[in-house]
mmCIF file of C-alpha atoms in Angstrom:
data_model
loop_
_atom_site.group_PDB
_atom_site.id
_atom_site.type_symbol
_atom_site.label_atom_id
_atom_site.label_comp_id
_atom_site.label_asym_id
_atom_site.label_seq_id
_atom_site.Cartn_x
_atom_site.Cartn_y
_atom_site.Cartn_z
ATOM 1 C CA MET A 1 -36.501 -157.089 -98.076
ATOM 2 C CA GLN A 2 -39.159 -158.297 -95.703
ATOM 3 C CA ILE A 3 -40.438 -161.832 -95.234
ATOM 4 C CA THR A 4 -42.635 -163.470 -92.622
ATOM 5 C CA VAL A 5 -41.019 -166.133 -90.474
ATOM 6 C CA ASN A 6 -43.254 -168.103 -88.090
ATOM 7 C CA GLY A 7 -45.799 -165.298 -88.172
ATOM 8 C CA GLU A 8 -43.334 -162.474 -87.510
ATOM 9 C CA THR A 9 -42.081 -159.946 -90.057
ATOM 10 C CA VAL A 10 -38.311 -159.973 -90.426
ATOM 11 C CA THR A 11 -35.846 -158.151 -92.658
ATOM 12 C CA THR A 12 -33.302 -160.195 -94.562
ATOM 13 C CA GLU A 13 -31.070 -160.143 -97.613
ATOM 14 C CA PRO A 14 -32.387 -162.164 -100.582
ATOM 15 C CA VAL A 15 -30.550 -165.357 -99.610
ATOM 16 C CA THR A 16 -31.281 -169.055 -100.054
ATOM 17 C CA VAL A 17 -33.364 -170.941 -97.531
ATOM 18 C CA LEU A 18 -30.262 -172.836 -96.402
ATOM 19 C CA ALA A 19 -28.281 -169.617 -95.926
ATOM 20 C CA TYR A 20 -31.163 -168.042 -94.037
ATOM 21 C CA LEU A 21 -31.479 -171.004 -91.653
ATOM 22 C CA GLU A 22 -27.735 -170.938 -91.021
ATOM 23 C CA SER A 23 -27.805 -167.172 -90.468
ATOM 24 C CA ILE A 24 -30.265 -167.610 -87.610
ATOM 25 C CA GLY A 25 -28.407 -170.578 -86.156
ATOM 26 C CA ILE A 26 -30.799 -173.354 -87.177
ATOM 27 C CA ASP A 27 -29.459 -176.779 -88.112
ATOM 28 C CA PRO A 28 -31.437 -177.655 -91.274
ATOM 29 C CA ARG A 29 -31.480 -181.336 -90.250
ATOM 30 C CA ARG A 30 -33.612 -180.454 -87.228
ATOM 31 C CA VAL A 31 -36.491 -178.705 -88.993
ATOM 32 C CA ALA A 32 -39.040 -178.818 -91.773
ATOM 33 C CA VAL A 33 -39.592 -175.644 -93.800
ATOM 34 C CA GLU A 34 -42.890 -174.623 -95.265
ATOM 35 C CA LEU A 35 -42.540 -171.961 -97.964
ATOM 36 C CA ASN A 36 -45.738 -170.147 -98.904
ATOM 37 C CA ARG A 37 -47.778 -173.057 -97.489
ATOM 38 C CA ASP A 38 -45.946 -175.876 -99.264
ATOM 39 C CA ILE A 39 -43.365 -178.099 -97.614
ATOM 40 C CA LEU A 40 -40.011 -177.466 -99.227
ATOM 41 C CA PRO A 41 -38.007 -180.670 -99.863
ATOM 42 C CA LYS A 42 -34.712 -180.551 -97.974
ATOM 43 C CA ALA A 43 -32.743 -181.070 -101.186
ATOM 44 C CA GLU A 44 -34.116 -177.730 -102.434
ATOM 45 C CA TYR A 45 -32.905 -175.628 -99.462
ATOM 46 C CA PRO A 46 -29.555 -174.745 -101.094
ATOM 47 C CA ALA A 47 -31.056 -173.560 -104.406
ATOM 48 C CA THR A 48 -34.287 -171.875 -103.244
ATOM 49 C CA LEU A 49 -33.972 -168.096 -103.014
ATOM 50 C CA LEU A 50 -36.191 -166.196 -100.626
ATOM 51 C CA ALA A 51 -38.172 -163.354 -102.208
ATOM 52 C CA GLU A 52 -39.914 -160.245 -100.870
ATOM 53 C CA GLY A 53 -43.166 -161.143 -99.104
ATOM 54 C CA ASP A 54 -42.381 -164.868 -98.748
ATOM 55 C CA GLN A 55 -43.990 -166.585 -95.810
ATOM 56 C CA ILE A 56 -41.964 -169.303 -94.199
ATOM 57 C CA GLU A 57 -42.685 -171.569 -91.294
ATOM 58 C CA ILE A 58 -39.784 -173.297 -89.642
ATOM 59 C CA VAL A 59 -41.059 -176.351 -87.777
ATOM 60 C CA GLN A 60 -38.836 -178.171 -85.314
ATOM 61 C CA PHE A 61 -38.800 -181.925 -84.898
ATOM 62 C CA VAL A 62 -40.205 -182.614 -81.422
ATOM 63 C CA GLY A 63 -39.878 -186.274 -80.516
ATOM 64 C CA GLY A 64 -40.428 -186.582 -76.770
ATOM 65 C CA GLY A 65 -43.489 -187.920 -75.046
ATOM 66 C CA MET B 1 -77.207 -200.166 -74.878
ATOM 67 C CA LYS B 2 -79.040 -198.073 -72.311
ATOM 68 C CA LEU B 3 -77.364 -195.835 -69.733
ATOM 69 C CA THR B 4 -77.845 -197.050 -66.163
ATOM 70 C CA GLU B 5 -78.920 -194.676 -63.435
ATOM 71 C CA ASP B 6 -75.365 -194.686 -62.068
ATOM 72 C CA GLN B 7 -74.027 -193.777 -65.489
ATOM 73 C CA ILE B 8 -76.559 -190.966 -65.937
ATOM 74 C CA ASN B 9 -75.357 -189.623 -62.626
ATOM 75 C CA ARG B 10 -71.630 -190.112 -63.248
ATOM 76 C CA TYR B 11 -71.721 -188.531 -66.689
ATOM 77 C CA SER B 12 -74.352 -185.874 -65.913
ATOM 78 C CA ARG B 13 -72.025 -182.953 -66.707
ATOM 79 C CA HIS B 14 -71.389 -184.482 -70.119
ATOM 80 C CA ILE B 15 -75.032 -185.273 -70.703
ATOM 81 C CA LEU B 16 -75.940 -181.640 -70.010
ATOM 82 C CA LEU B 17 -73.877 -180.562 -73.022
ATOM 83 C CA LYS B 18 -75.940 -180.431 -76.188
ATOM 84 C CA GLU B 19 -72.939 -181.707 -78.169
ATOM 85 C CA VAL B 20 -72.803 -184.821 -75.956
ATOM 86 C CA GLY B 21 -76.125 -185.684 -74.342
ATOM 87 C CA GLY B 22 -77.100 -189.267 -73.546
ATOM 88 C CA LYS B 23 -76.478 -190.231 -77.156
ATOM 89 C CA GLY B 24 -72.941 -188.897 -77.172
ATOM 90 C CA GLN B 25 -72.136 -190.482 -73.840
ATOM 91 C CA LYS B 26 -73.220 -193.828 -75.269
ATOM 92 C CA LYS B 27 -70.873 -193.239 -78.218
ATOM 93 C CA LEU B 28 -68.031 -192.673 -75.756
ATOM 94 C CA LEU B 29 -68.922 -195.833 -73.825
ATOM 95 C CA GLU B 30 -68.958 -197.794 -77.056
ATOM 96 C CA GLY B 31 -65.732 -196.127 -78.271
ATOM 97 C CA LYS B 32 -62.315 -197.776 -78.418
ATOM 98 C CA VAL B 33 -59.126 -195.724 -78.171
ATOM 99 C CA LEU B 34 -55.532 -197.006 -78.181
ATOM 100 C CA ILE B 35 -52.884 -194.965 -76.353
ATOM 101 C CA ILE B 36 -49.328 -195.812 -77.383
ATOM 102 C CA GLY B 37 -46.967 -194.736 -74.625
ATOM 103 C CA ALA B 38 -47.836 -194.573 -70.922
ATOM 104 C CA GLY B 39 -45.434 -191.745 -70.134
ATOM 105 C CA GLY B 40 -45.780 -187.957 -70.056
ATOM 106 C CA LEU B 41 -48.393 -187.586 -72.783
ATOM 107 C CA GLY B 42 -50.027 -190.954 -72.078
ATOM 108 C CA SER B 43 -50.681 -190.072 -68.413
ATOM 109 C CA PRO B 44 -53.237 -187.257 -68.835
ATOM 110 C CA ILE B 45 -54.660 -188.949 -71.932
ATOM 111 C CA ALA B 46 -55.362 -192.177 -70.038
ATOM 112 C CA LEU B 47 -56.745 -190.396 -66.974
ATOM 113 C CA TYR B 48 -59.101 -188.137 -68.944
ATOM 114 C CA LEU B 49 -60.327 -190.803 -71.350
ATOM 115 C CA ALA B 50 -61.065 -193.141 -68.438
ATOM 116 C CA ALA B 51 -62.864 -190.384 -66.531
ATOM 117 C CA ALA B 52 -64.853 -189.495 -69.655
ATOM 118 C CA GLY B 53 -66.116 -193.054 -69.926
ATOM 119 C CA VAL B 54 -64.429 -194.123 -73.148
ATOM 120 C CA GLY B 55 -65.533 -197.749 -72.915
ATOM 121 C CA THR B 56 -62.426 -199.550 -74.155
ATOM 122 C CA ILE B 57 -58.967 -198.092 -73.758
ATOM 123 C CA GLY B 58 -55.813 -199.882 -74.885
ATOM 124 C CA ILE B 59 -52.493 -198.779 -73.459
ATOM 125 C CA ALA B 60 -49.130 -199.918 -74.812
ATOM 126 C CA ASP B 61 -45.693 -199.461 -73.214
ATOM 127 C CA ALA B 62 -42.929 -201.939 -72.362
ATOM 128 C CA ASP B 63 -41.286 -199.783 -69.708
ATOM 129 C CA ASP B 64 -41.373 -199.870 -65.919
ATOM 130 C CA VAL B 65 -42.010 -196.797 -63.778
ATOM 131 C CA ASP B 66 -38.784 -194.996 -62.870
ATOM 132 C CA VAL B 67 -38.414 -192.353 -60.179
ATOM 133 C CA THR B 68 -37.358 -189.795 -62.846
ATOM 134 C CA ASN B 69 -40.751 -190.259 -64.572
ATOM 135 C CA LEU B 70 -42.755 -188.946 -61.613
ATOM 136 C CA GLN B 71 -42.008 -185.253 -62.257
ATOM 137 C CA ARG B 72 -44.404 -185.327 -65.228
ATOM 138 C CA GLN B 73 -45.999 -188.768 -65.694
ATOM 139 C CA VAL B 74 -48.866 -188.048 -63.328
ATOM 140 C CA ILE B 75 -50.636 -191.404 -63.670
ATOM 141 C CA HIS B 76 -47.718 -193.086 -61.846
ATOM 142 C CA PHE B 77 -47.218 -192.614 -58.103
ATOM 143 C CA THR B 78 -44.146 -193.045 -55.926
ATOM 144 C CA PRO B 79 -45.093 -196.565 -54.736
ATOM 145 C CA ASP B 80 -45.368 -197.621 -58.411
ATOM 146 C CA VAL B 81 -41.615 -197.293 -59.065
ATOM 147 C CA GLY B 82 -40.449 -200.577 -60.610
ATOM 148 C CA LYS B 83 -43.943 -201.615 -61.711
ATOM 149 C CA PRO B 84 -44.810 -201.990 -65.416
ATOM 150 C CA LYS B 85 -46.219 -198.651 -66.589
ATOM 151 C CA VAL B 86 -49.248 -200.267 -68.226
ATOM 152 C CA ILE B 87 -50.194 -201.997 -64.950
ATOM 153 C CA SER B 88 -49.702 -198.815 -62.936
ATOM 154 C CA ALA B 89 -51.825 -196.901 -65.477
ATOM 155 C CA LYS B 90 -54.567 -199.534 -65.554
ATOM 156 C CA GLU B 91 -54.916 -199.438 -61.759
ATOM 157 C CA LYS B 92 -55.507 -195.672 -61.748
ATOM 158 C CA MET B 93 -57.866 -195.745 -64.724
ATOM 159 C CA GLN B 94 -60.020 -198.419 -63.130
ATOM 160 C CA ALA B 95 -59.983 -196.620 -59.797
ATOM 161 C CA ILE B 96 -61.311 -193.502 -61.554
ATOM 162 C CA ASN B 97 -63.891 -195.389 -63.536
ATOM 163 C CA PRO B 98 -64.729 -199.089 -63.180
ATOM 164 C CA ASP B 99 -66.970 -198.736 -66.272
ATOM 165 C CA VAL B 100 -63.924 -198.755 -68.507
ATOM 166 C CA GLU B 101 -62.265 -201.845 -69.950
ATOM 167 C CA VAL B 102 -58.497 -201.318 -69.975
ATOM 168 C CA ARG B 103 -56.416 -203.535 -72.261
ATOM 169 C CA THR B 104 -52.691 -203.531 -71.599
ATOM 170 C CA TYR B 105 -49.898 -204.238 -74.083
ATOM 171 C CA GLN B 106 -46.592 -204.549 -72.254
ATOM 172 C CA GLU B 107 -44.486 -204.252 -75.392
ATOM 173 C CA TRP B 108 -42.932 -201.675 -77.710
ATOM 174 C CA VAL B 109 -44.713 -201.084 -80.992
ATOM 175 C CA SER B 110 -42.874 -202.425 -84.023
ATOM 176 C CA ALA B 111 -43.553 -203.081 -87.673
ATOM 177 C CA ALA B 112 -44.341 -206.657 -86.623
ATOM 178 C CA ASN B 113 -47.093 -205.942 -84.076
ATOM 179 C CA ILE B 114 -48.583 -202.512 -84.711
ATOM 180 C CA ALA B 115 -51.065 -203.313 -87.478
ATOM 181 C CA ASP B 116 -52.753 -205.986 -85.353
ATOM 182 C CA MET B 117 -52.645 -203.753 -82.288
ATOM 183 C CA ILE B 118 -54.466 -200.796 -83.865
ATOM 184 C CA ALA B 119 -56.955 -202.847 -85.897
ATOM 185 C CA ASP B 120 -59.650 -203.080 -83.236
ATOM 186 C CA TYR B 121 -59.625 -199.404 -82.233
ATOM 187 C CA ASP B 122 -61.568 -196.378 -83.501
ATOM 188 C CA PHE B 123 -58.824 -193.855 -82.781
ATOM 189 C CA VAL B 124 -55.115 -194.050 -81.929
ATOM 190 C CA ILE B 125 -53.049 -191.628 -79.858
ATOM 191 C CA ASP B 126 -49.283 -191.282 -80.185
ATOM 192 C CA GLY B 127 -47.770 -190.571 -76.788
ATOM 193 C CA THR B 128 -44.397 -192.123 -77.587
ATOM 194 C CA ASP B 129 -40.993 -190.656 -76.893
ATOM 195 C CA ASN B 130 -38.963 -191.469 -80.004
ATOM 196 C CA PHE B 131 -39.055 -190.825 -83.734
ATOM 197 C CA ALA B 132 -38.967 -194.498 -84.718
ATOM 198 C CA ALA B 133 -42.303 -195.032 -82.972
ATOM 199 C CA LYS B 134 -43.785 -191.728 -84.166
ATOM 200 C CA PHE B 135 -43.081 -192.506 -87.821
ATOM 201 C CA LEU B 136 -44.230 -196.103 -87.424
ATOM 202 C CA ILE B 137 -47.539 -195.019 -85.846
ATOM 203 C CA ASN B 138 -48.089 -192.543 -88.677
ATOM 204 C CA ASP B 139 -47.368 -195.186 -91.298
ATOM 205 C CA ALA B 140 -49.536 -197.851 -89.669
ATOM 206 C CA CYS B 141 -52.457 -195.449 -89.247
ATOM 207 C CA VAL B 142 -52.189 -194.079 -92.791
ATOM 208 C CA LEU B 143 -51.920 -197.546 -94.342
ATOM 209 C CA GLY B 144 -54.658 -198.876 -92.039
ATOM 210 C CA GLY B 145 -56.954 -195.869 -92.572
ATOM 211 C CA LYS B 146 -57.041 -195.218 -88.816
ATOM 212 C CA PRO B 147 -57.443 -191.657 -87.517
ATOM 213 C CA TYR B 148 -54.839 -190.683 -84.944
ATOM 214 C CA SER B 149 -53.396 -187.855 -82.900
ATOM 215 C CA HIS B 150 -49.694 -187.062 -83.108
ATOM 216 C CA GLY B 151 -48.043 -185.412 -80.129
ATOM 217 C CA GLY B 152 -44.484 -184.435 -79.223
ATOM 218 C CA ILE B 153 -42.827 -182.573 -76.361
ATOM 219 C CA LEU B 154 -39.312 -181.390 -75.516
ATOM 220 C CA GLN B 155 -38.042 -178.847 -72.998
ATOM 221 C CA PHE B 156 -40.735 -176.109 -73.055
ATOM 222 C CA ASP B 157 -42.174 -176.850 -76.515
ATOM 223 C CA GLY B 158 -44.856 -179.151 -77.781
ATOM 224 C CA GLN B 159 -46.678 -179.890 -80.995
ATOM 225 C CA THR B 160 -49.743 -181.885 -81.959
ATOM 226 C CA MET B 161 -51.857 -182.599 -85.006
ATOM 227 C CA THR B 162 -54.647 -184.998 -85.901
ATOM 228 C CA VAL B 163 -54.418 -187.154 -89.001
ATOM 229 C CA ALA B 164 -57.500 -188.370 -90.839
ATOM 230 C CA PRO B 165 -55.939 -190.721 -93.398
ATOM 231 C CA GLY B 166 -56.982 -190.029 -96.962
ATOM 232 C CA GLN B 167 -58.550 -186.708 -95.998
ATOM 233 C CA SER B 168 -55.901 -184.657 -94.244
ATOM 234 C CA PRO B 169 -52.114 -184.322 -94.357
ATOM 235 C CA CYS B 170 -50.109 -186.847 -92.354
ATOM 236 C CA TYR B 171 -46.960 -186.461 -90.253
ATOM 237 C CA ARG B 172 -44.784 -187.416 -93.225
ATOM 238 C CA CYS B 173 -46.403 -184.647 -95.307
ATOM 239 C CA ILE B 174 -44.500 -182.271 -92.996
ATOM 240 C CA PHE B 175 -41.554 -184.459 -92.040
ATOM 241 C CA PRO B 176 -40.963 -186.933 -94.898
ATOM 242 C CA GLU B 177 -38.140 -188.730 -93.060
ATOM 243 C CA PRO B 178 -37.031 -189.012 -89.435
ATOM 244 C CA PRO B 179 -34.196 -186.679 -88.443
ATOM 245 C CA PRO B 180 -30.693 -188.151 -88.571
ATOM 246 C CA LYS B 181 -29.752 -189.967 -85.400
ATOM 247 C CA ASP B 182 -28.378 -187.598 -82.742
ATOM 248 C CA ALA B 183 -29.536 -184.467 -84.621
ATOM 249 C CA ILE B 184 -32.252 -183.902 -82.021
ATOM 250 C CA PRO B 185 -31.465 -184.052 -78.318
ATOM 251 C CA SER B 186 -33.586 -186.405 -76.233
ATOM 252 C CA CYS B 187 -35.485 -185.462 -73.079
ATOM 253 C CA SER B 188 -32.791 -187.161 -71.007
ATOM 254 C CA GLN B 189 -30.211 -184.869 -72.592
ATOM 255 C CA ALA B 190 -32.322 -181.750 -72.917
ATOM 256 C CA GLY B 191 -34.969 -181.975 -70.165
ATOM 257 C CA VAL B 192 -38.682 -181.324 -70.196
ATOM 258 C CA ILE B 193 -40.842 -179.124 -67.962
ATOM 259 C CA GLY B 194 -43.232 -181.358 -66.048
ATOM 260 C CA VAL B 195 -46.477 -179.550 -66.879
ATOM 261 C CA LEU B 196 -45.868 -179.656 -70.637
ATOM 262 C CA PRO B 197 -47.341 -183.125 -71.346
ATOM 263 C CA GLY B 198 -50.420 -182.110 -69.348
ATOM 264 C CA VAL B 199 -51.178 -179.377 -71.880
ATOM 265 C CA LEU B 200 -50.442 -181.413 -75.012
ATOM 266 C CA GLY B 201 -51.865 -184.730 -73.789
ATOM 267 C CA THR B 202 -55.118 -183.093 -72.760
ATOM 268 C CA ILE B 203 -55.480 -181.657 -76.271
ATOM 269 C CA GLN B 204 -54.864 -185.120 -77.734
ATOM 270 C CA ALA B 205 -57.502 -186.649 -75.436
ATOM 271 C CA THR B 206 -59.925 -183.910 -76.516
ATOM 272 C CA GLU B 207 -59.406 -184.883 -80.152
ATOM 273 C CA ALA B 208 -60.198 -188.548 -79.404
ATOM 274 C CA ILE B 209 -63.377 -187.559 -77.552
ATOM 275 C CA LYS B 210 -64.509 -185.217 -80.349
ATOM 276 C CA TYR B 211 -63.804 -187.893 -82.922
ATOM 277 C CA LEU B 212 -65.929 -190.434 -81.041
ATOM 278 C CA LEU B 213 -68.713 -187.884 -80.576
ATOM 279 C CA GLY B 214 -68.514 -186.699 -84.190
ATOM 280 C CA GLN B 215 -68.590 -183.106 -82.935
ATOM 281 C CA GLY B 216 -66.587 -179.992 -83.698
ATOM 282 C CA ASP B 217 -63.520 -179.560 -85.881
ATOM 283 C CA LEU B 218 -60.559 -181.873 -85.564
ATOM 284 C CA LEU B 219 -56.993 -180.559 -85.544
ATOM 285 C CA THR B 220 -56.429 -181.707 -89.109
ATOM 286 C CA GLY B 221 -54.533 -179.821 -91.811
ATOM 287 C CA ARG B 222 -52.756 -177.774 -89.169
ATOM 288 C CA LEU B 223 -49.981 -178.344 -86.693
ATOM 289 C CA LEU B 224 -50.569 -176.764 -83.307
ATOM 290 C CA THR B 225 -47.360 -175.666 -81.621
ATOM 291 C CA TYR B 226 -47.083 -174.582 -78.016
ATOM 292 C CA SER B 227 -44.315 -172.687 -76.288
ATOM 293 C CA ALA B 228 -44.709 -172.805 -72.523
ATOM 294 C CA LEU B 229 -41.924 -170.262 -72.009
ATOM 295 C CA ARG B 230 -43.527 -167.671 -74.264
ATOM 296 C CA MET B 231 -47.043 -168.939 -73.393
ATOM 297 C CA ARG B 232 -47.965 -168.960 -77.016
ATOM 298 C CA PHE B 233 -49.971 -171.300 -79.188
ATOM 299 C CA ARG B 234 -49.486 -171.149 -82.960
ATOM 300 C CA GLU B 235 -51.302 -172.967 -85.672
ATOM 301 C CA ILE B 236 -49.426 -173.785 -88.866
ATOM 302 C CA PRO B 237 -51.719 -174.699 -91.734
ATOM 303 C CA PHE B 238 -50.542 -177.552 -93.970
ATOM 304 C CA ARG B 239 -51.734 -179.024 -97.207
ATOM 305 C CA LYS B 240 -51.384 -182.631 -98.220
ATOM 306 C CA ASN B 241 -47.894 -182.944 -99.684
ATOM 307 C CA PRO B 242 -48.055 -184.470 -103.190
ATOM 308 C CA LYS B 243 -44.480 -185.702 -102.612
ATOM 309 C CA CYS B 244 -45.348 -187.355 -99.276
ATOM 310 C CA PRO B 245 -43.639 -190.765 -99.258
ATOM 311 C CA ILE B 246 -46.707 -192.496 -97.821
ATOM 312 C CA CYS B 247 -49.841 -190.545 -98.760
ATOM 313 C CA GLY B 248 -48.565 -188.554 -101.770
ATOM 314 C CA GLU B 249 -49.141 -189.132 -105.444
ATOM 315 C CA HIS B 250 -46.354 -191.684 -105.832
ATOM 316 C CA PRO B 251 -45.900 -193.349 -102.446
ATOM 317 C CA THR B 252 -42.610 -195.137 -101.827
ATOM 318 C CA ILE B 253 -43.735 -196.586 -98.501
ATOM 319 C CA THR B 254 -46.316 -199.304 -99.041
ATOM 320 C CA THR B 255 -45.510 -201.681 -96.193
ATOM 321 C CA LEU B 256 -44.520 -201.113 -92.581
ATOM 322 C CA LYS B 257 -40.878 -201.067 -91.619
ATOM 323 C CA ASP B 258 -39.000 -200.020 -88.511
ATOM 324 C CA GLU B 259 -36.970 -196.807 -88.769
ATOM 325 C CA LEU B 260 -33.888 -198.322 -87.169
ATOM 326 C CA ASP B 261 -31.836 -195.147 -87.567
ATOM 327 C CA ALA B 262 -34.363 -193.177 -85.559
ATOM 328 C CA MET B 263 -34.210 -195.213 -82.357
ATOM 329 C CA THR B 264 -33.379 -192.271 -80.103
ATOM 330 C CA VAL B 265 -35.044 -192.955 -76.830
ATOM 331 C CA CYS B 266 -36.277 -189.933 -74.965
ATOM 332 C CA ASP B 267 -36.854 -191.203 -71.501
ATOM 333 C CA LEU B 268 -35.341 -189.642 -68.438
ATOM 334 C CA GLY B 269 -35.146 -193.119 -66.930
ATOM 335 C CA HIS B 270 -32.343 -194.074 -69.299
#
């Protein structure tokens, strides 16, 4: 299936948000995830399944100044 | 207040703009902006706000200038090494524009001092280098109803957003809690390209100026991300998060506290 990740179309299996982040090498502690324009609480990453056409934004913590 | 002839001359390129004019320039001269952090982001912010004639500029930082700062903190010069950053910054700001009153706070922001510090200002800018300060500034500005600009940089990436408390999402709407300690590398571990704070800080200064002028659209409800390596800006739209711990429907944060677990300092001097 296809989803949009940070503005780019990607193909993925219908996995959970947590599994998707891990599959692309992202430590879930280091990001916030917006799913279809709503921030997804971290506790829901393991149980939230991605579906065809979902739009996700993965936003990194950036703390320097 | 009436603009003097010198001021009309100094600010003529502003006054020519229909969005500024003499009226807008007076608003800038009467405006008060607090910059927290006199480092990478704080440098261009302080220089541009002083040049623009923002009448009162506060600048807060407890640190001294270190030689490793000079690669990106362009308000500090080689002879300033060892000098308090706020003093070094004030000297340059007043050399650019003697019209400007610069107030220095040679201290770190904390839950104990931040509410008093921001109270007298129209707009606050976060140019700090650690998550404890970034979350504290968000909380103080949301609870105090003070508009502010968030900014962050690391390696080749930056992000910024403007928060209008009560009207637009806040930093905690996106990031409810600071990251666990050591989950995010600091600049001293990971590095930062020197030009990066110039790009992000200049955007933050632009937001302060637009806010004082009451012109244009602020960077609210969207996080602007910048990748210098890919030379790409992206805008991520955000809604207010009903579960936000400070501005959501059932806030759990109602008083200021220091995020002690988030005290990761991101300064190449350390």
